[in-house]
PDB file of N, CA and C in Angstrom:
ATOM      1  N   MET A 193      -2.875  30.562   5.316  1.00 59.00           N
ATOM      2  CA  MET A 193      -1.985  30.205   4.890  1.00 59.00           C
ATOM      3  C   MET A 193      -0.531  31.130   5.787  1.00 59.00           C
ATOM      4  N   ASP A 194      -1.325  32.431   6.741  1.00 69.00           N
ATOM      5  CA  ASP A 194      -0.390  32.869   7.633  1.00 69.00           C
ATOM      6  C   ASP A 194       0.485  31.510   8.764  1.00 69.00           C
ATOM      7  N   ALA A 195      -0.220  30.669   8.627  1.00 65.00           N
ATOM      8  CA  ALA A 195       0.125  29.782  10.248  1.00 65.00           C
ATOM      9  C   ALA A 195       0.448  29.136   9.232  1.00 65.00           C
ATOM     10  N   LEU A 196       0.925  29.013   7.682  1.00 66.00           N
ATOM     11  CA  LEU A 196       1.969  27.909   6.934  1.00 66.00           C
ATOM     12  C   LEU A 196       2.979  28.658   7.136  1.00 66.00           C
ATOM     13  N   LEU A 197       2.644  29.880   6.884  1.00 75.00           N
ATOM     14  CA  LEU A 197       4.479  30.581   6.789  1.00 75.00           C
ATOM     15  C   LEU A 197       4.922  30.463   7.974  1.00 75.00           C
ATOM     16  N   GLY A 198       4.424  30.802   9.049  1.00 75.00           N
ATOM     17  CA  GLY A 198       4.985  31.102  10.166  1.00 75.00           C
ATOM     18  C   GLY A 198       5.310  29.963  11.031  1.00 75.00           C
ATOM     19  N   GLY A 199       4.565  28.540  10.268  1.00 73.00           N
ATOM     20  CA  GLY A 199       5.314  27.316  10.731  1.00 73.00           C
ATOM     21  C   GLY A 199       7.225  27.215   9.760  1.00 73.00           C
ATOM     22  N   ILE A 200       6.510  27.601   8.575  1.00 78.00           N
ATOM     23  CA  ILE A 200       7.835  27.064   7.765  1.00 78.00           C
ATOM     24  C   ILE A 200       9.064  28.574   8.401  1.00 78.00           C
ATOM     25  N   LYS A 201       8.701  29.189   8.750  1.00 83.00           N
ATOM     26  CA  LYS A 201       9.584  30.714   9.706  1.00 83.00           C
ATOM     27  C   LYS A 201      10.337  29.885  10.596  1.00 83.00           C
ATOM     28  N   ALA A 202       9.325  29.771  11.497  1.00 83.00           N
ATOM     29  CA  ALA A 202       9.673  29.001  12.378  1.00 83.00           C
ATOM     30  C   ALA A 202      10.622  27.675  13.032  1.00 83.00           C
ATOM     31  N   GLN A 203      10.456  26.945  11.660  1.00 82.00           N
ATOM     32  CA  GLN A 203      10.910  25.859  11.622  1.00 82.00           C
ATOM     33  C   GLN A 203      12.374  25.920  10.842  1.00 82.00           C
ATOM     34  N   VAL A 204      12.305  26.901  10.030  1.00 84.00           N
ATOM     35  CA  VAL A 204      13.892  27.444   9.364  1.00 84.00           C
ATOM     36  C   VAL A 204      14.734  28.074  10.856  1.00 84.00           C
ATOM     37  N   ASP A 205      13.993  28.528  11.367  1.00 88.00           N
ATOM     38  CA  ASP A 205      14.838  29.604  12.208  1.00 88.00           C
ATOM     39  C   ASP A 205      15.351  28.958  13.460  1.00 88.00           C
ATOM     40  N   SER A 206      14.566  27.820  13.822  1.00 88.00           N
ATOM     41  CA  SER A 206      14.793  26.218  14.642  1.00 88.00           C
ATOM     42  C   SER A 206      16.618  26.251  14.142  1.00 88.00           C
ATOM     43  N   TRP A 207      17.057  26.085  12.836  1.00 87.00           N
ATOM     44  CA  TRP A 207      18.231  25.051  12.292  1.00 87.00           C
ATOM     45  C   TRP A 207      19.053  26.706  13.215  1.00 87.00           C
ATOM     46  N   ARG A 208      20.434  26.134  13.581  1.00 91.00           N
ATOM     47  CA  ARG A 208      21.474  26.814  14.163  1.00 91.00           C
ATOM     48  C   ARG A 208      22.692  26.604  13.323  1.00 91.00           C
ATOM     49  N   PRO A 209      23.582  27.917  12.994  1.00 91.00           N
ATOM     50  CA  PRO A 209      24.980  27.631  12.330  1.00 91.00           C
ATOM     51  C   PRO A 209      25.581  26.251  12.932  1.00 91.00           C
ATOM     52  N   GLY A 210      26.215  25.768  12.046  1.00 92.00           N
ATOM     53  CA  GLY A 210      27.047  24.252  12.488  1.00 92.00           C
ATOM     54  C   GLY A 210      26.254  22.901  13.262  1.00 92.00           C
ATOM     55  N   VAL A 211      25.155  23.256  13.144  1.00 89.00           N
ATOM     56  CA  VAL A 211      24.163  22.005  13.035  1.00 89.00           C
ATOM     57  C   VAL A 211      24.321  21.190  12.252  1.00 89.00           C
ATOM     58  N   VAL A 212      24.406  20.035  12.107  1.00 91.00           N
ATOM     59  CA  VAL A 212      23.952  19.376  10.677  1.00 91.00           C
ATOM     60  C   VAL A 212      22.440  18.759  10.621  1.00 91.00           C
ATOM     61  N   VAL A 213      21.427  19.265  10.141  1.00 88.00           N
ATOM     62  CA  VAL A 213      20.506  18.849  10.110  1.00 88.00           C
ATOM     63  C   VAL A 213      20.017  18.283   8.786  1.00 88.00           C
ATOM     64  N   ASP A 214      18.785  17.520   8.660  1.00 88.00           N
ATOM     65  CA  ASP A 214      18.314  16.167   8.120  1.00 88.00           C
ATOM     66  C   ASP A 214      17.445  16.857   7.315  1.00 88.00           C
ATOM     67  N   MET A 215      18.197  17.331   6.388  1.00 85.00           N
ATOM     68  CA  MET A 215      17.214  17.756   4.627  1.00 85.00           C
ATOM     69  C   MET A 215      16.177  17.062   4.527  1.00 85.00           C
ATOM     70  N   ALA A 216      16.273  15.857   4.542  1.00 80.00           N
ATOM     71  CA  ALA A 216      15.459  15.055   3.993  1.00 80.00           C
ATOM     72  C   ALA A 216      14.031  15.061   5.062  1.00 80.00           C
ATOM     73  N   ARG A 217      14.128  14.964   6.191  1.00 79.00           N
ATOM     74  CA  ARG A 217      13.068  14.745   7.389  1.00 79.00           C
ATOM     75  C   ARG A 217      12.563  16.222   7.281  1.00 79.00           C
ATOM     76  N   GLU A 218      13.769  17.432   7.117  1.00 82.00           N
ATOM     77  CA  GLU A 218      12.988  19.008   7.273  1.00 82.00           C
ATOM     78  C   GLU A 218      12.189  19.278   6.317  1.00 82.00           C
ATOM     79  N   MET A 219      12.625  18.612   4.983  1.00 81.00           N
ATOM     80  CA  MET A 219      11.691  18.673   3.652  1.00 81.00           C
ATOM     81  C   MET A 219      10.383  17.681   3.588  1.00 81.00           C
ATOM     82  N   ASP A 220      10.662  16.702   4.118  1.00 74.00           N
ATOM     83  CA  ASP A 220       8.936  16.307   4.721  1.00 74.00           C
ATOM     84  C   ASP A 220       8.130  16.539   5.586  1.00 74.00           C
ATOM     85  N   ALA A 221       8.994  17.225   6.660  1.00 74.00           N
ATOM     86  CA  ALA A 221       7.843  17.698   7.588  1.00 74.00           C
ATOM     87  C   ALA A 221       7.287  19.259   7.094  1.00 74.00           C
ATOM     88  N   LEU A 222       7.776  20.131   6.104  1.00 77.00           N
ATOM     89  CA  LEU A 222       7.179  21.003   4.924  1.00 77.00           C
ATOM     90  C   LEU A 222       6.047  20.523   4.160  1.00 77.00           C
ATOM     91  N   ALA A 223       7.001  19.450   3.352  1.00 74.00           N
ATOM     92  CA  ALA A 223       5.887  19.237   2.600  1.00 74.00           C
ATOM     93  C   ALA A 223       4.003  18.915   3.420  1.00 74.00           C
ATOM     94  N   ASN A 224       4.186  17.912   4.423  1.00 70.00           N
ATOM     95  CA  ASN A 224       3.503  17.728   5.146  1.00 70.00           C
ATOM     96  C   ASN A 224       2.705  18.955   5.732  1.00 70.00           C
ATOM     97  N   ALA A 225       3.154  19.940   6.336  1.00 70.00           N
ATOM     98  CA  ALA A 225       2.231  21.108   6.698  1.00 70.00           C
ATOM     99  C   ALA A 225       1.535  21.353   5.672  1.00 70.00           C
ATOM    100  N   LEU A 226       2.255  21.421   4.260  1.00 74.00           N
ATOM    101  CA  LEU A 226       1.389  22.383   2.958  1.00 74.00           C
ATOM    102  C   LEU A 226       0.649  21.758   2.655  1.00 74.00           C
ATOM    103  N   ILE A 227       0.643  20.317   2.790  1.00 69.00           N
ATOM    104  CA  ILE A 227       0.132  19.418   2.197  1.00 69.00           C
ATOM    105  C   ILE A 227      -1.557  19.234   3.079  1.00 69.00           C
ATOM    106  N   SER A 228      -1.259  19.176   4.552  1.00 65.00           N
ATOM    107  CA  SER A 228      -2.069  19.545   5.439  1.00 65.00           C
ATOM    108  C   SER A 228      -2.981  20.645   5.236  1.00 65.00           C
ATOM    109  N   THR A 229      -2.114  21.646   5.113  1.00 67.00           N
ATOM    110  CA  THR A 229      -2.812  23.011   5.247  1.00 67.00           C
ATOM    111  C   THR A 229      -3.661  23.546   3.701  1.00 67.00           C
ATOM    112  N   ALA A 230      -3.122  22.643   2.738  1.00 68.00           N
ATOM    113  CA  ALA A 230      -3.984  22.792   1.521  1.00 68.00           C
ATOM    114  C   ALA A 230      -5.093  21.740   1.447  1.00 68.00           C
ATOM    115  N   LEU A 231      -5.206  20.691   1.852  1.00 64.00           N
ATOM    116  CA  LEU A 231      -6.160  19.997   1.873  1.00 64.00           C
ATOM    117  C   LEU A 231      -7.360  19.971   3.517  1.00 64.00           C
ATOM    118  N   PHE A 232      -6.632  20.338   3.926  1.00 62.00           N
ATOM    119  CA  PHE A 232      -7.203  20.254   5.452  1.00 62.00           C
ATOM    120  C   PHE A 232      -7.162  22.110   5.912  1.00 62.00           C
ATOM    121  N   SER A 233      -7.379  22.860   5.552  1.00 58.00           N
ATOM    122  CA  SER A 233      -6.852  24.055   6.247  1.00 58.00           C
ATOM    123  C   SER A 233      -8.102  24.120   7.630  1.00 58.00           C
ATOM    124  N   SER A 234      -9.245  23.726   7.145  1.00 51.00           N
ATOM    125  CA  SER A 234     -10.260  24.004   8.670  1.00 51.00           C
ATOM    126  C   SER A 234     -10.419  23.161   9.729  1.00 51.00           C
ATOM    127  N   VAL A 235      -9.736  21.991   8.869  1.00 53.00           N
ATOM    128  CA  VAL A 235      -9.815  20.907  10.215  1.00 53.00           C
ATOM    129  C   VAL A 235      -8.538  20.382  10.947  1.00 53.00           C
ATOM    130  N   LYS A 236      -8.295  20.307  12.354  1.00 59.00           N
ATOM    131  CA  LYS A 236      -7.299  20.195  12.979  1.00 59.00           C
ATOM    132  C   LYS A 236      -7.200  18.576  12.860  1.00 59.00           C
ATOM    133  N   VAL A 237      -5.718  18.288  12.355  1.00 62.00           N
ATOM    134  CA  VAL A 237      -5.157  17.466  11.731  1.00 62.00           C
ATOM    135  C   VAL A 237      -4.190  16.235  12.393  1.00 62.00           C
ATOM    136  N   THR A 238      -3.661  16.909  13.753  1.00 64.00           N
ATOM    137  CA  THR A 238      -2.565  17.427  14.581  1.00 64.00           C
ATOM    138  C   THR A 238      -2.142  15.589  14.039  1.00 64.00           C
ATOM    139  N   GLY A 239      -3.053  14.608  14.702  1.00 72.00           N
ATOM    140  CA  GLY A 239      -2.699  13.280  15.597  1.00 72.00           C
ATOM    141  C   GLY A 239      -2.703  12.681  13.764  1.00 72.00           C
ATOM    142  N   ASP A 240      -3.624  13.002  13.222  1.00 80.00           N
ATOM    143  CA  ASP A 240      -3.442  12.385  11.528  1.00 80.00           C
ATOM    144  C   ASP A 240      -2.366  12.560  10.716  1.00 80.00           C
ATOM    145  N   ALA A 241      -2.046  14.077  10.770  1.00 73.00           N
ATOM    146  CA  ALA A 241      -0.865  14.631  10.118  1.00 73.00           C
ATOM    147  C   ALA A 241       0.523  13.529  10.657  1.00 73.00           C
ATOM    148  N   ASP A 242       0.403  13.156  11.902  1.00 75.00           N
ATOM    149  CA  ASP A 242       1.736  12.296  11.966  1.00 75.00           C
ATOM    150  C   ASP A 242       1.736  11.232  11.694  1.00 75.00           C
ATOM    151  N   THR A 243       0.488  10.689  11.425  1.00 83.00           N
ATOM    152  CA  THR A 243       0.449   9.802  10.751  1.00 83.00           C
ATOM    153  C   THR A 243       0.687   9.764   9.314  1.00 83.00           C
ATOM    154  N   ILE A 244       0.671  10.259   8.835  1.00 79.00           N
ATOM    155  CA  ILE A 244       0.262  10.817   6.781  1.00 79.00           C
ATOM    156  C   ILE A 244       2.015  10.751   7.048  1.00 79.00           C
ATOM    157  N   ARG A 245       2.959  11.740   7.884  1.00 74.00           N
ATOM    158  CA  ARG A 245       3.806  12.446   7.707  1.00 74.00           C
ATOM    159  C   ARG A 245       5.239  11.280   7.999  1.00 74.00           C
ATOM    160  N   ASP A 246       4.509   9.427   9.142  1.00 80.00           N
ATOM    161  CA  ASP A 246       5.413   8.552   9.090  1.00 80.00           C
ATOM    162  C   ASP A 246       5.508   7.607   8.533  1.00 80.00           C
ATOM    163  N   THR A 247       4.100   7.706   7.488  1.00 85.00           N
ATOM    164  CA  THR A 247       3.806   6.233   6.477  1.00 85.00           C
ATOM    165  C   THR A 247       4.074   6.818   5.240  1.00 85.00           C
ATOM    166  N   ILE A 248       3.917   8.337   4.463  1.00 80.00           N
ATOM    167  CA  ILE A 248       4.001   8.901   3.423  1.00 80.00           C
ATOM    168  C   ILE A 248       5.081   8.105   2.447  1.00 80.00           C
ATOM    169  N   ALA A 249       6.594   8.031   3.106  1.00 80.00           N
ATOM    170  CA  ALA A 249       7.251   7.787   2.116  1.00 80.00           C
ATOM    171  C   ALA A 249       7.379   6.418   2.293  1.00 80.00           C
ATOM    172  N   ASP A 250       7.214   5.526   2.754  1.00 86.00           N
ATOM    173  CA  ASP A 250       6.629   4.044   2.245  1.00 86.00           C
ATOM    174  C   ASP A 250       5.447   3.759   1.223  1.00 86.00           C
ATOM    175  N   PHE A 251       4.558   4.678   1.765  1.00 87.00           N
ATOM    176  CA  PHE A 251       3.320   4.853   0.738  1.00 87.00           C
ATOM    177  C   PHE A 251       3.957   5.144  -0.813  1.00 87.00           C
ATOM    178  N   ILE A 252       4.774   6.299  -0.862  1.00 84.00           N
ATOM    179  CA  ILE A 252       5.156   6.385  -2.050  1.00 84.00           C
ATOM    180  C   ILE A 252       5.879   5.931  -2.909  1.00 84.00           C
ATOM    181  N   ALA A 253       7.082   5.470  -2.299  1.00 85.00           N
ATOM    182  CA  ALA A 253       7.834   4.043  -2.727  1.00 85.00           C
ATOM    183  C   ALA A 253       6.985   2.708  -2.924  1.00 85.00           C
ATOM    184  N   GLY A 254       6.186   2.691  -2.571  1.00 87.00           N
ATOM    185  CA  GLY A 254       5.308   1.448  -2.588  1.00 87.00           C
ATOM    186  C   GLY A 254       4.726   1.621  -4.212  1.00 87.00           C
ATOM    187  N   VAL A 255       3.992   2.994  -4.237  1.00 87.00           N
ATOM    188  CA  VAL A 255       3.390   3.220  -5.798  1.00 87.00           C
ATOM    189  C   VAL A 255       4.907   3.592  -6.700  1.00 87.00           C
ATOM    190  N   GLY A 256       5.231   3.679  -6.691  1.00 85.00           N
ATOM    191  CA  GLY A 256       6.329   3.761  -7.803  1.00 85.00           C
ATOM    192  C   GLY A 256       6.995   2.173  -7.942  1.00 85.00           C
ATOM    193  N   VAL A 257       6.716   1.032  -6.951  1.00 86.00           N
ATOM    194  CA  VAL A 257       7.444  -0.253  -7.400  1.00 86.00           C
ATOM    195  C   VAL A 257       5.877  -0.777  -8.366  1.00 86.00           C
ATOM    196  N   ARG A 258       4.622   0.026  -8.209  1.00 85.00           N
ATOM    197  CA  ARG A 258       3.903  -0.701  -8.501  1.00 85.00           C
ATOM    198  C   ARG A 258       3.443   0.125  -9.928  1.00 85.00           C
ATOM    199  N   SER A 259       3.794   1.733 -10.077  1.00 85.00           N
ATOM    200  CA  SER A 259       4.103   1.755 -11.683  1.00 85.00           C
ATOM    201  C   SER A 259       3.985   1.472 -12.738  1.00 85.00           C
ATOM    202  N   VAL A 260       5.522   0.217 -12.342  1.00 86.00           N
ATOM    203  CA  VAL A 260       6.556  -0.307 -13.137  1.00 86.00           C
ATOM    204  C   VAL A 260       6.063  -1.854 -13.350  1.00 86.00           C
ATOM    205  N   VAL A 261       5.520  -2.517 -11.834  1.00 81.00           N
ATOM    206  CA  VAL A 261       5.754  -4.140 -12.205  1.00 81.00           C
ATOM    207  C   VAL A 261       3.936  -3.919 -11.520  1.00 81.00           C
ATOM    208  N   PRO A 262       3.726  -5.039 -12.323  1.00 72.00           N
ATOM    209  CA  PRO A 262       2.139  -5.076 -12.414  1.00 72.00           C
ATOM    210  C   PRO A 262       1.590  -5.259 -10.893  1.00 72.00           C
ATOM    211  N   SER A 263       0.771  -5.174 -10.273  1.00 65.00           N
ATOM    212  CA  SER A 263       0.388  -4.933  -8.776  1.00 65.00           C
ATOM    213  C   SER A 263      -0.138  -6.160  -8.278  1.00 65.00           C
ATOM    214  N   ASP A 264      -1.110  -6.996  -9.291  1.00 78.00           N
ATOM    215  CA  ASP A 264      -1.018  -8.328  -8.405  1.00 78.00           C
ATOM    216  C   ASP A 264      -0.150  -8.816  -8.447  1.00 78.00           C
ATOM    217  N   LEU A 265       0.761  -8.708  -8.969  1.00 77.00           N
ATOM    218  CA  LEU A 265       2.506  -9.679  -8.636  1.00 77.00           C
ATOM    219  C   LEU A 265       2.868  -9.150  -7.370  1.00 77.00           C
ATOM    220  N   VAL A 266       3.386  -8.062  -7.362  1.00 79.00           N
ATOM    221  CA  VAL A 266       3.666  -7.109  -6.179  1.00 79.00           C
ATOM    222  C   VAL A 266       2.909  -7.531  -4.825  1.00 79.00           C
ATOM    223  N   ASP A 267       1.917  -7.282  -4.931  1.00 79.00           N
ATOM    224  CA  ASP A 267       0.876  -7.819  -3.497  1.00 79.00           C
ATOM    225  C   ASP A 267       0.971  -9.092  -3.119  1.00 79.00           C
ATOM    226  N   LYS A 268       1.377 -10.461  -3.852  1.00 82.00           N
ATOM    227  CA  LYS A 268       1.585 -11.618  -3.659  1.00 82.00           C
ATOM    228  C   LYS A 268       2.335 -11.480  -2.523  1.00 82.00           C
ATOM    229  N   LEU A 269       3.859 -10.520  -3.101  1.00 84.00           N
ATOM    230  CA  LEU A 269       5.179 -10.971  -2.512  1.00 84.00           C
ATOM    231  C   LEU A 269       5.139 -10.304  -1.409  1.00 84.00           C
ATOM    232  N   SER A 270       5.743 -11.250   0.014  1.00 88.00           N
ATOM    233  CA  SER A 270       5.823 -11.082   1.081  1.00 88.00           C
ATOM    234  C   SER A 270       7.250 -10.411   1.552  1.00 88.00           C
ATOM    235  N   THR A 271       7.549  -9.377   0.949  1.00 90.00           N
ATOM    236  CA  THR A 271       8.681  -8.582   0.882  1.00 90.00           C
ATOM    237  C   THR A 271       8.564  -7.375   2.360  1.00 90.00           C
ATOM    238  N   PRO A 272       9.807  -7.119   2.723  1.00 93.00           N
ATOM    239  CA  PRO A 272       9.693  -6.200   3.746  1.00 93.00           C
ATOM    240  C   PRO A 272       9.105  -5.007   3.355  1.00 93.00           C
ATOM    241  N   ALA A 273       9.687  -4.521   2.132  1.00 89.00           N
ATOM    242  CA  ALA A 273       9.018  -3.350   1.393  1.00 89.00           C
ATOM    243  C   ALA A 273       7.571  -3.425   1.064  1.00 89.00           C
ATOM    244  N   ASN A 274       7.310  -4.527   0.782  1.00 89.00           N
ATOM    245  CA  ASN A 274       5.898  -4.721   0.460  1.00 89.00           C
ATOM    246  C   ASN A 274       5.016  -4.502   1.692  1.00 89.00           C
ATOM    247  N   ARG A 275       5.400  -5.244   2.374  1.00 92.00           N
ATOM    248  CA  ARG A 275       4.611  -5.631   4.087  1.00 92.00           C
ATOM    249  C   ARG A 275       4.531  -3.804   4.667  1.00 92.00           C
ATOM    250  N   ARG A 276       5.836  -3.098   4.439  1.00 93.00           N
ATOM    251  CA  ARG A 276       5.569  -1.728   4.731  1.00 93.00           C
ATOM    252  C   ARG A 276       4.872  -0.856   4.066  1.00 93.00           C
ATOM    253  N   PHE A 277       4.630  -1.273   2.486  1.00 92.00           N
ATOM    254  CA  PHE A 277       3.998  -0.628   1.393  1.00 92.00           C
ATOM    255  C   PHE A 277       2.216  -0.644   2.140  1.00 92.00           C
ATOM    256  N   ILE A 278       1.813  -1.700   2.296  1.00 92.00           N
ATOM    257  CA  ILE A 278       0.931  -2.401   2.507  1.00 92.00           C
ATOM    258  C   ILE A 278       0.539  -1.424   4.075  1.00 92.00           C
ATOM    259  N   ARG A 279       1.071  -1.671   5.409  1.00 94.00           N
ATOM    260  CA  ARG A 279       0.893  -1.065   6.334  1.00 94.00           C
ATOM    261  C   ARG A 279       0.603   0.527   6.001  1.00 94.00           C
ATOM    262  N   ALA A 280       1.750   1.146   5.348  1.00 94.00           N
ATOM    263  CA  ALA A 280       1.263   2.769   5.290  1.00 94.00           C
ATOM    264  C   ALA A 280       0.341   2.947   4.641  1.00 94.00           C
ATOM    265  N   ARG A 281       0.228   2.098   3.444  1.00 94.00           N
ATOM    266  CA  ARG A 281      -1.841   2.054   2.546  1.00 94.00           C
ATOM    267  C   ARG A 281      -2.297   2.346   3.620  1.00 94.00           C
ATOM    268  N   ASP A 282      -2.832   1.589   4.242  1.00 96.00           N
ATOM    269  CA  ASP A 282      -3.785   0.809   5.276  1.00 96.00           C
ATOM    270  C   ASP A 282      -3.954   2.166   6.475  1.00 96.00           C
ATOM    271  N   ARG A 283      -2.626   2.679   6.691  1.00 94.00           N
ATOM    272  CA  ARG A 283      -2.966   3.678   8.372  1.00 94.00           C
ATOM    273  C   ARG A 283      -3.598   5.037   7.368  1.00 94.00           C
ATOM    274  N   LEU A 284      -2.709   5.082   6.094  1.00 91.00           N
ATOM    275  CA  LEU A 284      -2.977   6.390   5.406  1.00 91.00           C
ATOM    276  C   LEU A 284      -4.517   6.733   5.040  1.00 91.00           C
ATOM    277  N   GLU A 285      -5.271   5.074   4.481  1.00 93.00           N
ATOM    278  CA  GLU A 285      -6.212   4.781   4.261  1.00 93.00           C
ATOM    279  C   GLU A 285      -7.520   5.302   6.106  1.00 93.00           C
ATOM    280  N   LYS A 286      -6.770   5.380   6.897  1.00 93.00           N
ATOM    281  CA  LYS A 286      -7.848   5.634   8.422  1.00 93.00           C
ATOM    282  C   LYS A 286      -7.732   6.766   8.427  1.00 93.00           C
ATOM    283  N   ALA A 287      -6.141   7.162   8.424  1.00 89.00           N
ATOM    284  CA  ALA A 287      -6.083   8.564   8.698  1.00 89.00           C
ATOM    285  C   ALA A 287      -6.794   9.996   7.645  1.00 89.00           C
ATOM    286  N   LEU A 288      -7.350   9.368   6.408  1.00 86.00           N
ATOM    287  CA  LEU A 288      -7.726  10.211   5.541  1.00 86.00           C
ATOM    288  C   LEU A 288      -8.993   9.950   5.729  1.00 86.00           C
ATOM    289  N   ALA A 289      -9.743   9.080   6.159  1.00 90.00           N
ATOM    290  CA  ALA A 289     -10.698   9.016   6.525  1.00 90.00           C
ATOM    291  C   ALA A 289     -11.703   9.543   7.543  1.00 90.00           C
ATOM    292  N   SER A 290     -10.473   9.388   8.375  1.00 87.00           N
ATOM    293  CA  SER A 290     -10.852  10.526   9.655  1.00 87.00           C
ATOM    294  C   SER A 290     -10.626  11.714   9.509  1.00 87.00           C
ATOM    295  N   ILE A 291      -9.968  12.168   8.789  1.00 82.00           N
ATOM    296  CA  ILE A 291      -9.858  13.736   8.534  1.00 82.00           C
ATOM    297  C   ILE A 291     -10.939  14.268   7.744  1.00 82.00           C
ATOM    298  N   ILE A 292     -11.332  13.103   6.850  1.00 82.00           N
ATOM    299  CA  ILE A 292     -12.851  13.728   6.026  1.00 82.00           C
ATOM    300  C   ILE A 292     -13.681  14.051   6.700  1.00 82.00           C
ATOM    301  N   ASN A 293     -14.206  12.894   7.717  1.00 85.00           N
ATOM    302  CA  ASN A 293     -15.206  12.573   8.774  1.00 85.00           C
ATOM    303  C   ASN A 293     -15.345  13.413   9.617  1.00 85.00           C
ATOM    304  N   ARG A 294     -14.390  14.004  10.223  1.00 81.00           N
ATOM    305  CA  ARG A 294     -14.417  14.980  11.111  1.00 81.00           C
ATOM    306  C   ARG A 294     -14.882  16.524  10.090  1.00 81.00           C
ATOM    307  N   TYR A 295     -14.389  16.757   8.992  1.00 78.00           N
ATOM    308  CA  TYR A 295     -14.601  17.834   8.261  1.00 78.00           C
ATOM    309  C   TYR A 295     -15.867  17.892   8.184  1.00 78.00           C
ATOM    310  N   GLN A 296     -16.389  16.686   7.513  1.00 82.00           N
ATOM    311  CA  GLN A 296     -17.683  16.565   6.806  1.00 82.00           C
ATOM    312  C   GLN A 296     -19.054  16.844   8.341  1.00 82.00           C
ATOM    313  N   THR A 297     -18.191  16.184   9.446  1.00 83.00           N
ATOM    314  CA  THR A 297     -19.398  16.673  10.712  1.00 83.00           C
ATOM    315  C   THR A 297     -18.946  18.192  11.357  1.00 83.00           C
ATOM    316  N   ASP A 298     -17.647  19.021  10.973  1.00 76.00           N
ATOM    317  CA  ASP A 298     -17.912  20.170  11.530  1.00 76.00           C
ATOM    318  C   ASP A 298     -18.814  20.947  11.155  1.00 76.00           C
ATOM    319  N   PRO A 299     -19.445  21.394  12.356  1.00 76.00           N
ATOM    320  CA  PRO A 299     -20.143  22.686  11.605  1.00 76.00           C
ATOM    321  C   PRO A 299     -19.900  23.791  10.965  1.00 76.00           C
ATOM    322  N   GLN A 300     -18.469  24.125  11.007  1.00 75.00           N
ATOM    323  CA  GLN A 300     -18.140  25.212  10.535  1.00 75.00           C
ATOM    324  C   GLN A 300     -18.267  25.411   8.882  1.00 75.00           C
ATOM    325  N   ASP A 301     -18.489  26.626   8.553  1.00 69.00           N
ATOM    326  CA  ASP A 301     -18.764  26.883   7.049  1.00 69.00           C
ATOM    327  C   ASP A 301     -17.270  26.941   6.355  1.00 69.00           C
ATOM    328  N   HIS A 302     -17.477  26.021   5.567  1.00 60.00           N
ATOM    329  CA  HIS A 302     -16.276  25.477   5.001  1.00 60.00           C
ATOM    330  C   HIS A 302     -15.674  26.333   3.618  1.00 60.00           C
ATOM    331  N   GLY A 303     -17.234  27.003   3.221  1.00 62.00           N
ATOM    332  CA  GLY A 303     -17.110  27.893   2.057  1.00 62.00           C
ATOM    333  C   GLY A 303     -17.469  27.359   0.773  1.00 62.00           C
ATOM    334  N   GLN A 304     -17.626  26.339   0.639  1.00 57.00           N
ATOM    335  CA  GLN A 304     -18.207  25.353  -0.663  1.00 57.00           C
ATOM    336  C   GLN A 304     -19.765  25.216  -0.809  1.00 57.00           C
ATOM    337  N   GLY A 305     -19.471  25.991  -1.546  1.00 51.00           N
ATOM    338  CA  GLY A 305     -21.367  26.056  -2.031  1.00 51.00           C
ATOM    339  C   GLY A 305     -21.686  27.468  -3.113  1.00 51.00           C
TER     340      GLY A 305
END
């Protein structure tokens, strides 16, 4: 948790007076850091965290559409948004599988049990 707080402080400290900051991007970065720390605190997820960060917005947008429109209909439409969702879903699945595999094969005691 100290590493997460240090990362947040470093990110906030990088902001300079008078410089425009893309707050959506900054909040996405903070959210990813929090998620990575909370879910995968004992595993190095750097490359996979980048994949998660780069794909999460498209994935969440696709999930939002699918919560309103029947998924089987949406999946048949070849729209740019649908293609982005499918690409994001597939990349997230691979990244999460990679993280889980490293976690399971890591000899370090993760404190479960």
